[in-house]
Short mmCIF file of C-alpha atoms in Angstrom, two decimals:
data_model
loop_
_atom_site.label_atom_id
_atom_site.label_comp_id
_atom_site.label_asym_id
_atom_site.label_seq_id
_atom_site.Cartn_x
_atom_site.Cartn_y
_atom_site.Cartn_z
CA UNK H 1 76.68 -27.14 67.52
CA UNK H 2 76.81 -30.90 67.11
CA UNK H 3 78.87 -32.43 64.35
CA UNK H 4 78.14 -35.45 62.23
CA UNK H 5 79.53 -37.99 64.67
CA UNK H 6 76.47 -40.22 64.49
CA UNK H 7 74.88 -42.45 61.85
CA UNK H 8 72.80 -40.84 59.08
CA UNK H 9 69.16 -40.09 59.99
CA UNK H 10 67.93 -42.74 57.56
CA UNK H 11 69.77 -45.47 59.43
CA UNK H 12 68.81 -44.18 62.87
CA UNK H 13 65.07 -44.20 62.15
CA UNK H 14 65.30 -47.64 60.51
CA UNK H 15 67.02 -49.03 63.60
CA UNK H 16 64.35 -47.47 65.81
CA UNK H 17 61.60 -48.87 63.61
CA UNK H 18 63.04 -52.39 63.82
CA UNK H 19 63.59 -52.32 67.55
CA UNK H 20 60.11 -50.89 68.27
CA UNK H 21 58.40 -53.03 65.62
CA UNK H 22 56.62 -49.93 64.33
CA UNK H 23 56.63 -47.73 61.24
CA UNK H 24 54.67 -45.00 63.03
CA UNK H 25 56.03 -41.45 63.27
CA UNK H 26 53.94 -39.67 65.88
CA UNK H 27 52.98 -36.13 64.82
CA UNK H 28 52.58 -33.97 67.91
CA UNK H 29 50.84 -30.64 67.28
CA UNK H 30 49.82 -28.78 70.40
CA UNK H 31 48.99 -25.11 70.19
CA UNK H 32 45.75 -24.24 71.99
CA UNK H 33 46.69 -23.26 75.52
CA UNK H 34 49.44 -21.95 77.76
CA UNK H 35 53.05 -22.95 77.01
CA UNK H 36 53.48 -25.02 80.20
CA UNK H 37 50.22 -26.93 79.66
CA UNK H 38 51.04 -27.57 76.00
CA UNK H 39 54.49 -28.88 76.87
CA UNK H 40 52.98 -31.25 79.45
CA UNK H 41 50.40 -32.34 76.87
CA UNK H 42 53.17 -33.13 74.36
CA UNK H 43 55.18 -35.08 76.94
CA UNK H 44 52.01 -36.96 77.94
CA UNK H 45 51.31 -37.96 74.33
CA UNK H 46 54.87 -39.15 73.86
CA UNK H 47 54.89 -41.12 77.13
CA UNK H 48 51.62 -42.87 76.28
CA UNK H 49 52.74 -43.92 72.81
CA UNK H 50 56.51 -44.38 72.96
CA UNK H 51 56.34 -48.20 73.00
CA UNK H 52 54.63 -48.15 69.59
CA UNK H 53 56.37 -45.43 67.57
CA UNK H 54 59.72 -45.04 65.82
CA UNK H 55 60.09 -41.22 65.65
CA UNK H 56 58.33 -37.97 66.58
CA UNK H 57 57.42 -35.10 64.25
CA UNK H 58 56.53 -31.55 65.34
CA UNK H 59 54.79 -28.77 63.44
CA UNK H 60 55.87 -25.12 63.50
CA UNK H 61 52.70 -24.12 65.36
CA UNK H 62 53.94 -26.03 68.41
CA UNK H 63 57.29 -24.23 68.54
CA UNK H 64 55.58 -20.88 67.94
CA UNK H 65 53.29 -21.64 70.89
CA UNK H 66 55.70 -23.11 73.44
CA UNK H 67 58.90 -21.33 72.34
CA UNK H 68 62.35 -22.67 71.42
CA UNK H 69 63.58 -23.24 75.02
CA UNK H 70 60.67 -25.48 76.02
CA UNK H 71 60.88 -27.26 72.65
CA UNK H 72 64.54 -27.97 73.38
CA UNK H 73 63.70 -29.52 76.75
CA UNK H 74 60.95 -31.57 75.14
CA UNK H 75 63.22 -32.87 72.36
CA UNK H 76 65.95 -33.65 74.83
CA UNK H 77 63.54 -35.87 76.76
CA UNK H 78 62.38 -37.65 73.58
CA UNK H 79 65.92 -38.12 72.26
CA UNK H 80 66.95 -39.38 75.68
CA UNK H 81 64.83 -42.45 74.94
CA UNK H 82 66.73 -42.96 71.67
CA UNK H 83 64.11 -41.48 69.33
CA UNK H 84 64.78 -39.16 66.41
CA UNK H 85 62.79 -35.93 66.06
CA UNK H 86 61.56 -34.26 62.86
CA UNK H 87 60.56 -30.64 62.32
CA UNK H 88 57.91 -30.35 59.63
CA UNK H 89 59.08 -27.01 58.29
CA UNK H 90 58.45 -27.52 54.56
CA UNK H 91 61.44 -25.24 54.00
CA UNK H 92 61.25 -23.19 50.77
CA UNK H 93 63.38 -20.06 50.99
CA UNK H 94 66.64 -18.64 49.60
CA UNK H 95 69.92 -20.24 50.65
CA UNK H 96 70.99 -17.90 53.44
CA UNK H 97 67.55 -17.98 55.06
CA UNK H 98 67.27 -21.77 54.67
CA UNK H 99 70.66 -22.23 56.28
CA UNK H 100 69.80 -19.90 59.18
CA UNK H 101 66.48 -21.67 59.79
CA UNK H 102 68.07 -25.13 59.58
CA UNK H 103 70.83 -24.04 61.96
CA UNK H 104 68.22 -22.77 64.43
CA UNK H 105 66.46 -26.16 64.31
CA UNK H 106 69.76 -28.02 64.81
CA UNK H 107 70.39 -25.85 67.87
CA UNK H 108 66.91 -26.57 69.24
CA UNK H 109 67.69 -30.28 68.85
CA UNK H 110 65.92 -31.62 65.76
CA UNK H 111 67.31 -34.61 63.82
CA UNK H 112 65.53 -34.00 60.50
CA UNK H 113 63.62 -31.33 58.58
CA UNK H 114 61.10 -31.42 55.71
CA UNK H 115 61.92 -29.32 52.61
CA UNK H 116 59.97 -28.38 49.47
CA UNK H 117 61.93 -29.26 46.26
CA UNK H 118 59.89 -26.62 44.39
CA UNK H 119 62.40 -24.13 45.87
CA UNK H 120 65.11 -25.29 43.46
CA UNK H 121 68.78 -26.01 44.04
CA UNK H 122 71.02 -23.04 43.17
CA UNK H 123 70.76 -20.30 45.76
CA UNK H 124 67.90 -22.35 47.22
CA UNK H 125 68.29 -25.75 48.89
CA UNK H 126 71.89 -26.52 47.86
CA UNK H 127 73.60 -25.04 50.91
CA UNK H 128 70.91 -26.44 53.24
CA UNK H 129 71.58 -30.01 52.10
CA UNK H 130 75.30 -29.44 52.58
CA UNK H 131 74.91 -27.82 56.01
CA UNK H 132 72.34 -30.33 57.26
CA UNK H 133 74.34 -33.38 56.22
CA UNK H 134 77.48 -31.94 57.79
CA UNK H 135 75.57 -31.67 61.06
CA UNK H 136 73.92 -35.10 60.98
CA UNK H 137 70.52 -33.57 60.13
CA UNK H 138 68.21 -35.59 57.88
CA UNK H 139 66.29 -34.00 54.98
CA UNK H 140 62.83 -35.19 53.95
CA UNK H 141 61.70 -33.87 50.54
CA UNK H 142 58.01 -33.27 49.86
CA UNK H 143 57.00 -35.30 46.81
CA UNK H 144 53.19 -35.24 46.94
CA UNK H 145 51.20 -33.90 49.87
CA UNK H 146 48.02 -35.48 51.26
CA UNK H 147 45.35 -32.76 50.87
CA UNK H 148 42.94 -32.48 47.87
CA UNK H 149 44.45 -29.19 46.58
CA UNK H 150 47.91 -30.79 46.38
CA UNK H 151 46.91 -31.87 42.86
CA UNK H 152 47.20 -28.20 41.74
CA UNK H 153 50.95 -28.15 42.30
CA UNK H 154 52.34 -31.65 42.95
CA UNK H 155 49.95 -33.16 40.40
CA UNK H 156 50.46 -30.71 37.55
CA UNK H 157 52.28 -31.73 34.36
CA UNK H 158 55.43 -29.81 33.61
CA UNK H 159 57.15 -29.20 30.26
CA UNK H 160 60.61 -30.78 30.12
CA UNK H 161 63.01 -28.14 28.76
CA UNK H 162 62.36 -25.17 26.48
CA UNK H 163 62.54 -26.98 23.12
CA UNK H 164 60.71 -30.09 24.31
CA UNK H 165 57.08 -31.03 23.87
CA UNK H 166 57.23 -33.73 26.51
CA UNK H 167 55.60 -33.24 29.87
CA UNK H 168 55.94 -35.01 33.18
CA UNK H 169 54.07 -34.88 36.52
CA UNK H 170 55.66 -32.49 39.01
CA UNK H 171 55.86 -35.14 41.73
CA UNK H 172 57.99 -37.40 39.53
CA UNK H 173 60.44 -34.55 39.05
CA UNK H 174 60.48 -34.02 42.83
CA UNK H 175 61.08 -37.75 43.43
CA UNK H 176 64.04 -37.65 41.04
CA UNK H 177 65.41 -34.60 42.86
CA UNK H 178 65.04 -36.43 46.18
CA UNK H 179 67.28 -39.22 44.81
CA UNK H 180 69.72 -36.85 43.10
CA UNK H 181 70.03 -34.56 46.15
CA UNK H 182 70.48 -37.57 48.46
CA UNK H 183 67.44 -36.82 50.60
CA UNK H 184 66.93 -39.03 53.66
CA UNK H 185 63.26 -39.45 52.92
CA UNK H 186 60.39 -38.43 50.62
CA UNK H 187 56.95 -37.34 51.82
CA UNK H 188 54.07 -38.83 49.80
CA UNK H 189 50.48 -38.67 51.10
CA UNK H 190 48.87 -42.00 52.02
CA UNK H 191 45.68 -40.58 50.51
CA UNK H 192 47.01 -41.41 47.00
CA UNK H 193 48.31 -45.03 46.86
CA UNK H 194 48.89 -44.88 43.09
CA UNK H 195 51.19 -41.93 43.58
CA UNK H 196 53.02 -43.77 46.37
CA UNK H 197 53.53 -46.70 43.97
CA UNK H 198 54.85 -44.51 41.16
CA UNK H 199 57.09 -42.52 43.54
CA UNK H 200 58.52 -45.80 44.89
CA UNK H 201 59.57 -46.82 41.36
CA UNK H 202 61.69 -43.68 41.18
CA UNK H 203 62.89 -43.58 44.80
CA UNK H 204 63.75 -47.28 44.96
CA UNK H 205 65.35 -48.40 48.19
CA UNK H 206 67.63 -45.37 48.55
CA UNK H 207 64.98 -42.87 49.72
CA UNK H 208 62.32 -44.18 52.16
CA UNK H 209 58.75 -42.90 51.83
CA UNK H 210 57.05 -41.10 54.72
CA UNK H 211 53.25 -40.99 54.33
CA UNK H 212 50.97 -38.60 56.22
CA UNK H 213 47.21 -38.68 55.81
CA UNK H 214 46.34 -41.99 57.47
CA UNK H 215 43.11 -42.04 59.50
CA UNK H 216 41.71 -38.51 59.89
CA UNK H 217 42.57 -37.63 56.28
CA UNK H 218 41.35 -41.00 54.95
CA UNK H 219 44.45 -42.91 53.85
CA UNK H 220 44.67 -46.59 54.74
CA UNK H 221 47.82 -48.17 56.15
CA UNK H 222 47.70 -51.59 54.51
CA UNK H 223 47.05 -50.24 51.03
CA UNK H 224 49.72 -47.56 51.34
CA UNK H 225 52.25 -50.02 52.78
CA UNK H 226 51.72 -52.34 49.84
CA UNK H 227 52.18 -49.39 47.48
CA UNK H 228 55.58 -48.60 49.01
CA UNK H 229 55.28 -46.49 52.18
CA UNK H 230 58.11 -47.06 54.67
CA UNK H 231 56.89 -44.84 57.52
CA UNK H 232 53.47 -43.45 58.44
CA UNK H 233 53.17 -39.97 59.90
CA UNK H 234 50.10 -40.06 62.16
CA UNK H 235 48.85 -37.18 64.26
CA UNK H 236 45.21 -36.54 65.10
CA UNK H 237 44.05 -40.17 64.71
CA UNK H 238 46.30 -40.96 67.66
CA UNK H 239 46.51 -37.72 69.62
CA UNK H 240 42.76 -37.03 69.61
CA UNK H 241 41.84 -40.62 70.52
CA UNK H 242 40.48 -41.47 73.94
CA UNK H 243 43.37 -43.85 74.48
CA UNK H 244 46.35 -42.70 72.36
CA UNK H 245 48.58 -45.54 73.59
CA UNK H 246 46.15 -48.24 72.52
CA UNK H 247 45.50 -46.70 69.10
CA UNK H 248 49.23 -46.22 68.47
CA UNK H 249 49.77 -49.87 69.33
CA UNK H 250 47.13 -50.93 66.81
CA UNK H 251 48.61 -48.72 64.08
CA UNK H 252 52.08 -50.10 64.85
CA UNK H 253 50.88 -53.69 64.52
CA UNK H 254 49.15 -53.03 61.18
CA UNK H 255 52.20 -51.09 59.93
CA UNK H 256 54.43 -54.14 60.43
CA UNK H 257 52.09 -56.95 59.36
CA UNK H 258 49.20 -55.64 57.25
CA UNK H 259 45.96 -57.57 56.85
CA UNK H 260 46.27 -58.42 53.20
CA UNK I 1 42.59 -12.60 69.46
CA UNK I 2 42.09 -9.37 67.55
CA UNK I 3 39.21 -9.04 65.13
CA UNK I 4 39.13 -7.27 61.80
CA UNK I 5 38.36 -3.84 63.23
CA UNK I 6 41.07 -2.13 61.23
CA UNK I 7 41.69 -1.32 57.58
CA UNK I 8 43.01 -4.08 55.29
CA UNK I 9 46.79 -4.62 55.34
CA UNK I 10 47.10 -3.33 51.76
CA UNK I 11 45.69 0.06 52.75
CA UNK I 12 47.69 0.29 55.96
CA UNK I 13 51.05 -0.25 54.26
CA UNK I 14 50.12 2.16 51.46
CA UNK I 15 49.28 4.84 54.00
CA UNK I 16 52.56 4.20 55.79
CA UNK I 17 54.47 4.36 52.51
CA UNK I 18 52.94 7.71 51.61
CA UNK I 19 53.49 9.27 55.00
CA UNK I 20 57.12 8.06 55.22
CA UNK I 21 57.84 8.73 51.54
CA UNK I 22 59.37 5.28 51.25
CA UNK I 23 58.62 1.99 49.55
CA UNK I 24 61.19 0.14 51.66
CA UNK I 25 60.19 -2.86 53.78
CA UNK I 26 63.06 -3.49 56.19
CA UNK I 27 63.92 -7.20 56.49
CA UNK I 28 65.33 -7.87 59.95
CA UNK I 29 67.01 -11.25 60.32
CA UNK I 30 69.02 -11.68 63.50
CA UNK I 31 70.00 -15.16 64.65
CA UNK I 32 73.66 -15.37 65.62
CA UNK I 33 73.86 -14.68 69.33
CA UNK I 34 71.95 -14.74 72.60
CA UNK I 35 68.22 -13.90 72.58
CA UNK I 36 68.60 -10.64 74.56
CA UNK I 37 71.44 -9.37 72.34
CA UNK I 38 69.56 -10.30 69.17
CA UNK I 39 66.42 -8.51 70.36
CA UNK I 40 68.47 -5.39 71.12
CA UNK I 41 70.11 -5.68 67.70
CA UNK I 42 66.69 -5.84 66.01
CA UNK I 43 65.38 -2.85 67.98
CA UNK I 44 68.56 -0.94 67.12
CA UNK I 45 68.14 -1.61 63.40
CA UNK I 46 64.52 -0.52 63.50
CA UNK I 47 65.32 2.66 65.48
CA UNK I 48 68.07 3.66 63.07
CA UNK I 49 65.95 3.21 59.96
CA UNK I 50 62.34 3.93 60.96
CA UNK I 51 62.26 7.37 59.34
CA UNK I 52 62.92 5.77 55.94
CA UNK I 53 60.86 2.57 55.88
CA UNK I 54 57.17 1.70 55.51
CA UNK I 55 57.01 -1.78 57.09
CA UNK I 56 59.18 -4.43 58.76
CA UNK I 57 59.56 -8.07 57.73
CA UNK I 58 60.95 -10.88 59.92
CA UNK I 59 62.24 -14.33 58.97
CA UNK I 60 61.48 -17.51 60.89
CA UNK I 61 65.11 -17.84 62.00
CA UNK I 62 64.68 -14.73 64.16
CA UNK I 63 61.64 -16.07 66.00
CA UNK I 64 63.32 -19.47 66.41
CA UNK I 65 66.30 -17.66 67.95
CA UNK I 66 64.64 -15.09 70.22
CA UNK I 67 61.39 -16.95 70.95
CA UNK I 68 57.74 -15.92 70.59
CA UNK I 69 57.55 -13.79 73.78
CA UNK I 70 60.48 -11.53 72.84
CA UNK I 71 59.19 -11.35 69.26
CA UNK I 72 55.86 -10.15 70.64
CA UNK I 73 57.53 -7.38 72.64
CA UNK I 74 59.56 -6.39 69.60
CA UNK I 75 56.51 -6.26 67.31
CA UNK I 76 54.56 -4.32 69.88
CA UNK I 77 57.28 -1.65 69.88
CA UNK I 78 57.36 -1.47 66.07
CA UNK I 79 53.58 -1.40 65.77
CA UNK I 80 53.47 1.29 68.45
CA UNK I 81 55.08 3.60 65.88
CA UNK I 82 52.30 2.77 63.41
CA UNK I 83 54.24 0.29 61.30
CA UNK I 84 52.89 -3.02 59.97
CA UNK I 85 54.91 -6.20 60.48
CA UNK I 86 55.26 -9.14 58.09
CA UNK I 87 56.30 -12.71 58.88
CA UNK I 88 58.07 -14.29 55.92
CA UNK I 89 56.79 -17.81 56.54
CA UNK I 90 56.28 -18.99 52.93
CA UNK I 91 53.41 -21.08 54.29
CA UNK I 92 52.80 -24.32 52.33
CA UNK I 93 51.03 -26.91 54.47
CA UNK I 94 47.61 -28.57 54.83
CA UNK I 95 44.66 -26.46 55.98
CA UNK I 96 44.61 -27.30 59.68
CA UNK I 97 48.35 -26.77 60.04
CA UNK I 98 48.26 -23.54 58.01
CA UNK I 99 45.45 -22.20 60.18
CA UNK I 100 47.27 -23.13 63.41
CA UNK I 101 50.50 -21.49 62.22
CA UNK I 102 48.70 -18.35 61.04
CA UNK I 103 46.82 -18.12 64.33
CA UNK I 104 50.10 -18.41 66.24
CA UNK I 105 51.52 -15.51 64.19
CA UNK I 106 48.40 -13.40 64.79
CA UNK I 107 48.82 -14.02 68.52
CA UNK I 108 52.49 -13.01 68.39
CA UNK I 109 51.41 -9.79 66.68
CA UNK I 110 52.10 -10.01 62.96
CA UNK I 111 50.03 -8.05 60.41
CA UNK I 112 50.81 -10.13 57.31
CA UNK I 113 52.25 -13.47 56.25
CA UNK I 114 53.82 -14.79 53.04
CA UNK I 115 52.28 -17.95 51.50
CA UNK I 116 53.28 -20.26 48.64
CA UNK I 117 50.44 -20.71 46.08
CA UNK I 118 52.03 -24.02 45.01
CA UNK I 119 50.21 -25.48 48.05
CA UNK I 120 46.85 -25.26 46.28
CA UNK I 121 43.47 -24.12 47.52
CA UNK I 122 41.26 -27.02 48.67
CA UNK I 123 42.44 -28.42 51.99
CA UNK I 124 45.47 -26.14 51.55
CA UNK I 125 45.35 -22.33 51.66
CA UNK I 126 41.57 -21.82 51.49
CA UNK I 127 40.90 -21.77 55.23
CA UNK I 128 44.05 -19.69 55.84
CA UNK I 129 42.86 -16.91 53.55
CA UNK I 130 39.48 -16.96 55.27
CA UNK I 131 40.94 -17.01 58.79
CA UNK I 132 43.60 -14.37 58.05
CA UNK I 133 41.20 -11.93 56.44
CA UNK I 134 38.73 -12.33 59.31
CA UNK I 135 41.52 -11.32 61.67
CA UNK I 136 42.85 -8.37 59.68
CA UNK I 137 45.94 -10.33 58.61
CA UNK I 138 47.40 -9.63 55.16
CA UNK I 139 48.48 -12.43 52.80
CA UNK I 140 51.40 -12.03 50.40
CA UNK I 141 51.60 -14.73 47.71
CA UNK I 142 54.97 -15.83 46.33
CA UNK I 143 54.91 -15.35 42.56
CA UNK I 144 58.62 -15.59 41.60
CA UNK I 145 61.44 -15.70 44.11
CA UNK I 146 64.77 -13.90 43.71
CA UNK I 147 67.39 -16.69 43.77
CA UNK I 148 68.84 -18.38 40.64
CA UNK I 149 67.24 -21.79 41.35
CA UNK I 150 63.76 -20.19 41.49
CA UNK I 151 63.63 -20.80 37.73
CA UNK I 152 63.29 -24.56 38.40
CA UNK I 153 59.85 -24.13 39.98
CA UNK I 154 58.49 -20.59 39.46
CA UNK I 155 59.93 -20.48 35.93
CA UNK I 156 58.78 -23.90 34.68
CA UNK I 157 56.06 -24.20 32.02
CA UNK I 158 52.96 -26.03 33.12
CA UNK I 159 50.39 -27.90 31.02
CA UNK I 160 46.93 -26.31 31.22
CA UNK I 161 44.41 -29.08 31.89
CA UNK I 162 44.56 -32.79 31.01
CA UNK I 163 43.31 -32.59 27.41
CA UNK I 164 45.18 -29.38 26.58
CA UNK I 165 48.48 -28.98 24.75
CA UNK I 166 48.92 -25.39 25.90
CA UNK I 167 51.48 -24.52 28.52
CA UNK I 168 52.02 -21.49 30.71
CA UNK I 169 54.77 -20.32 33.06
CA UNK I 170 54.13 -21.30 36.67
CA UNK I 171 54.56 -17.73 37.94
CA UNK I 172 51.73 -16.48 35.69
CA UNK I 173 49.44 -19.10 37.21
CA UNK I 174 50.53 -17.97 40.69
CA UNK I 175 49.88 -14.30 39.79
CA UNK I 176 46.37 -15.22 38.65
CA UNK I 177 45.79 -17.11 41.88
CA UNK I 178 46.97 -14.07 43.85
CA UNK I 179 44.27 -11.99 42.15
CA UNK I 180 41.57 -14.66 42.39
CA UNK I 181 42.33 -15.43 46.06
CA UNK I 182 42.36 -11.71 46.91
CA UNK I 183 45.93 -11.67 48.18
CA UNK I 184 47.18 -8.41 49.71
CA UNK I 185 50.43 -8.59 47.82
CA UNK I 186 52.57 -10.67 45.48
CA UNK I 187 56.27 -11.38 45.97
CA UNK I 188 58.36 -11.08 42.78
CA UNK I 189 62.17 -10.91 42.93
CA UNK I 190 63.75 -7.62 41.83
CA UNK I 191 66.45 -9.77 40.21
CA UNK I 192 64.12 -10.42 37.23
CA UNK I 193 62.60 -7.13 35.97
CA UNK I 194 60.97 -8.83 32.95
CA UNK I 195 59.10 -11.13 35.28
CA UNK I 196 58.04 -8.16 37.42
CA UNK I 197 56.64 -6.50 34.27
CA UNK I 198 54.73 -9.60 33.16
CA UNK I 199 53.41 -10.22 36.70
CA UNK I 200 52.22 -6.60 36.88
CA UNK I 201 50.14 -7.09 33.72
CA UNK I 202 48.27 -9.87 35.52
CA UNK I 203 48.17 -8.34 39.01
CA UNK I 204 47.15 -4.87 37.83
CA UNK I 205 46.48 -2.39 40.59
CA UNK I 206 44.61 -4.82 42.83
CA UNK I 207 47.63 -6.74 44.14
CA UNK I 208 50.79 -4.71 44.90
CA UNK I 209 54.20 -6.23 44.13
CA UNK I 210 56.78 -6.75 46.89
CA UNK I 211 60.30 -7.26 45.50
CA UNK I 212 63.17 -8.77 47.48
CA UNK I 213 66.66 -9.13 46.01
CA UNK I 214 67.75 -5.48 45.76
CA UNK I 215 71.39 -4.80 46.58
CA UNK I 216 73.07 -7.92 47.99
CA UNK I 217 71.30 -10.19 45.53
CA UNK I 218 71.85 -7.82 42.61
CA UNK I 219 68.44 -6.33 41.76
CA UNK I 220 68.24 -2.61 41.00
CA UNK I 221 65.53 -0.38 42.45
CA UNK I 222 64.94 2.02 39.55
CA UNK I 223 64.65 -0.73 36.95
CA UNK I 224 62.38 -2.84 39.12
CA UNK I 225 60.21 0.16 40.04
CA UNK I 226 59.72 0.97 36.37
CA UNK I 227 58.78 -2.67 35.75
CA UNK I 228 56.04 -2.50 38.37
CA UNK I 229 57.38 -3.08 41.89
CA UNK I 230 55.37 -1.31 44.61
CA UNK I 231 57.49 -2.19 47.66
CA UNK I 232 61.11 -3.27 48.05
CA UNK I 233 62.06 -5.81 50.69
CA UNK I 234 65.62 -4.99 51.72
CA UNK I 235 67.62 -6.76 54.38
CA UNK I 236 71.37 -7.25 54.31
CA UNK I 237 72.14 -4.21 52.11
CA UNK I 238 70.80 -2.07 54.96
CA UNK I 239 71.37 -4.16 58.08
CA UNK I 240 74.99 -5.04 57.27
CA UNK I 241 75.89 -1.46 56.25
CA UNK I 242 78.13 0.67 58.43
CA UNK I 243 75.37 3.24 58.71
CA UNK I 244 71.99 1.49 58.25
CA UNK I 245 70.03 4.73 58.75
CA UNK I 246 71.83 6.55 55.97
CA UNK I 247 71.59 3.63 53.50
CA UNK I 248 67.87 3.20 54.25
CA UNK I 249 67.37 6.91 53.59
CA UNK I 250 69.09 6.62 50.19
CA UNK I 251 67.05 3.56 49.25
CA UNK I 252 63.86 5.36 50.31
CA UNK I 253 64.66 8.38 48.15
CA UNK I 254 65.40 6.24 45.07
CA UNK I 255 62.25 4.18 45.71
CA UNK I 256 60.07 7.27 45.46
CA UNK I 257 61.81 9.19 42.65
CA UNK I 258 64.05 6.93 40.58
CA UNK I 259 66.92 8.25 38.46
CA UNK I 260 65.51 7.45 35.06
#
C-alpha cells in the first residue's frame, strides 16, 4: 500500500485546478450496461473533458457495476494524466469497518473519500482520519447536501449540551468538525448559496468547499462561487450533454471568471 | 431484475429465525487477502455456522475486495440454502445515486440494505424505498449505532420545528421515520439497552430491531433481548473464534431462551 510520500490532497487538487484553469470536478457515474462498455464510457467521458477539469469523482454504483479491478485500471489511467480521484462513499460506519473500507479504496487507487460527520469521532471516524492521512488519502466531510430533504438532517437545529438551552444548525456543527478534524474539504450543495456563505465563515481558507448540485439540480456556478465554493462537482449536466467536452469547457470558464 | 414475487423481507427472516431457532445474523467481513482466498473464507464461515443463524450480512469492504461477480456467486450459494442476505451499506445519498446503488445491490443478489434516515426523504430516500419495495428488497433504518461516538449524532437533541422550544433525541425521530417509511427493520446497538427499550416503544411490533455490538463491542444478548432486540448482528465474536460453529450455536441458544 502506498505511503504518504506525496503532497496532501488539498494541495494536489489546487495545483491541478490552477494548471487546468478549472474548478470543475467531473462526477462519472456509469452503471447501466455491461462492465466493459461502462468502463469504455467512463474513459470516453474523461478523455473528452480532461482539458477542462481538475479532478474526477466516482460513485459507489460505478464500482459495484464494473468491479474493483476495472476501477483500478480506470483510475490508473486518470491518475497517469496527473489528476486526483475521489470516491463519493459518504462513509458513516464504526471504526473497524470505516478503516477496512478506506483501505480497500486506497488499494483500488483513490486519492480522497467523502465521509459523513454525523457518524461521530470516537469509535467512528477517528481511526479513518488517522489511517487516511497516513496514506496520503484526502477526506471530504459532508456539511450540507444538495437535495431538498437534506434540510431534515443537515438543516435541523441541535441543542448544545445537556444543560444548555442554546441551539445551532447541524451543518454549522459539521463545518466546525471539518476544521477540527483537519478535513481536506467540505461538501456543501450549490443549491443553497446562503448555506455556502455561512459554511465558508466557519471553514475559512483551511477547508475548501466542494459544491455538487450545479445544473441538473439547479445550483448556479457564479452565485455559489461568490458565496464561497472552491470546487464544483458536476455530473449529469456534463455527462448527459451532447458534447461533454464543450460543456465542461464552458463550466470551467465560468468557474474561474464568473459573470458578475 | 427480479420483481416482488416473494414475501416481504421481514417475513422471510422471521420464518428463517423460527425454523433455525436462532436470532443471529452472521456478519461476514473478509478483506485481508486475495479475492479467491477471501471468497473461500466467507463460504467456510457460512458453512460452519449455517445451522445456527437466520441471515447473513456483508460489509462494503468485502465486495470492494472480492468484486461484484464473486459476491454474486457467494450470495447465490447462501440464498440456495434459503437464507436472506443483507448489505450493510448505510446508504445516505441523493435519490438518483441511492436508486443506482440499490439497483446494483439487487443485481448482485442482496435481499436487504441498511439506510441512514439522516439523509431525509424528499430527493433522498423516498425513491429508494419505492424502488426497493417494488423489487422485494428489505430496508433497515439506522436508529442508533453501537460505537461510543454515535452519541454525537444519534444521541443529540433536536429542536422540533422552527417556532418550537421542544427538543427530542435524534434516534427517536429516526425510529418514527422507520415506522412512517415502512422500514423492514431498525438498527439499534446492543451496547445501549436503554435506547433499545425506548426505540421499541416507538417501533412496536411493526419494525423489528436488529442489534449489532454483541460480544467484541461489549453488548450482552440477554439484556438486549429483554429490552426489545429481535435479531442480533454478530461478526467478529463468531468469525474470529477458534470454533465459529460452536460459538454461533451458543449465541443462537441464548438468543432464543435467555438466562434471566
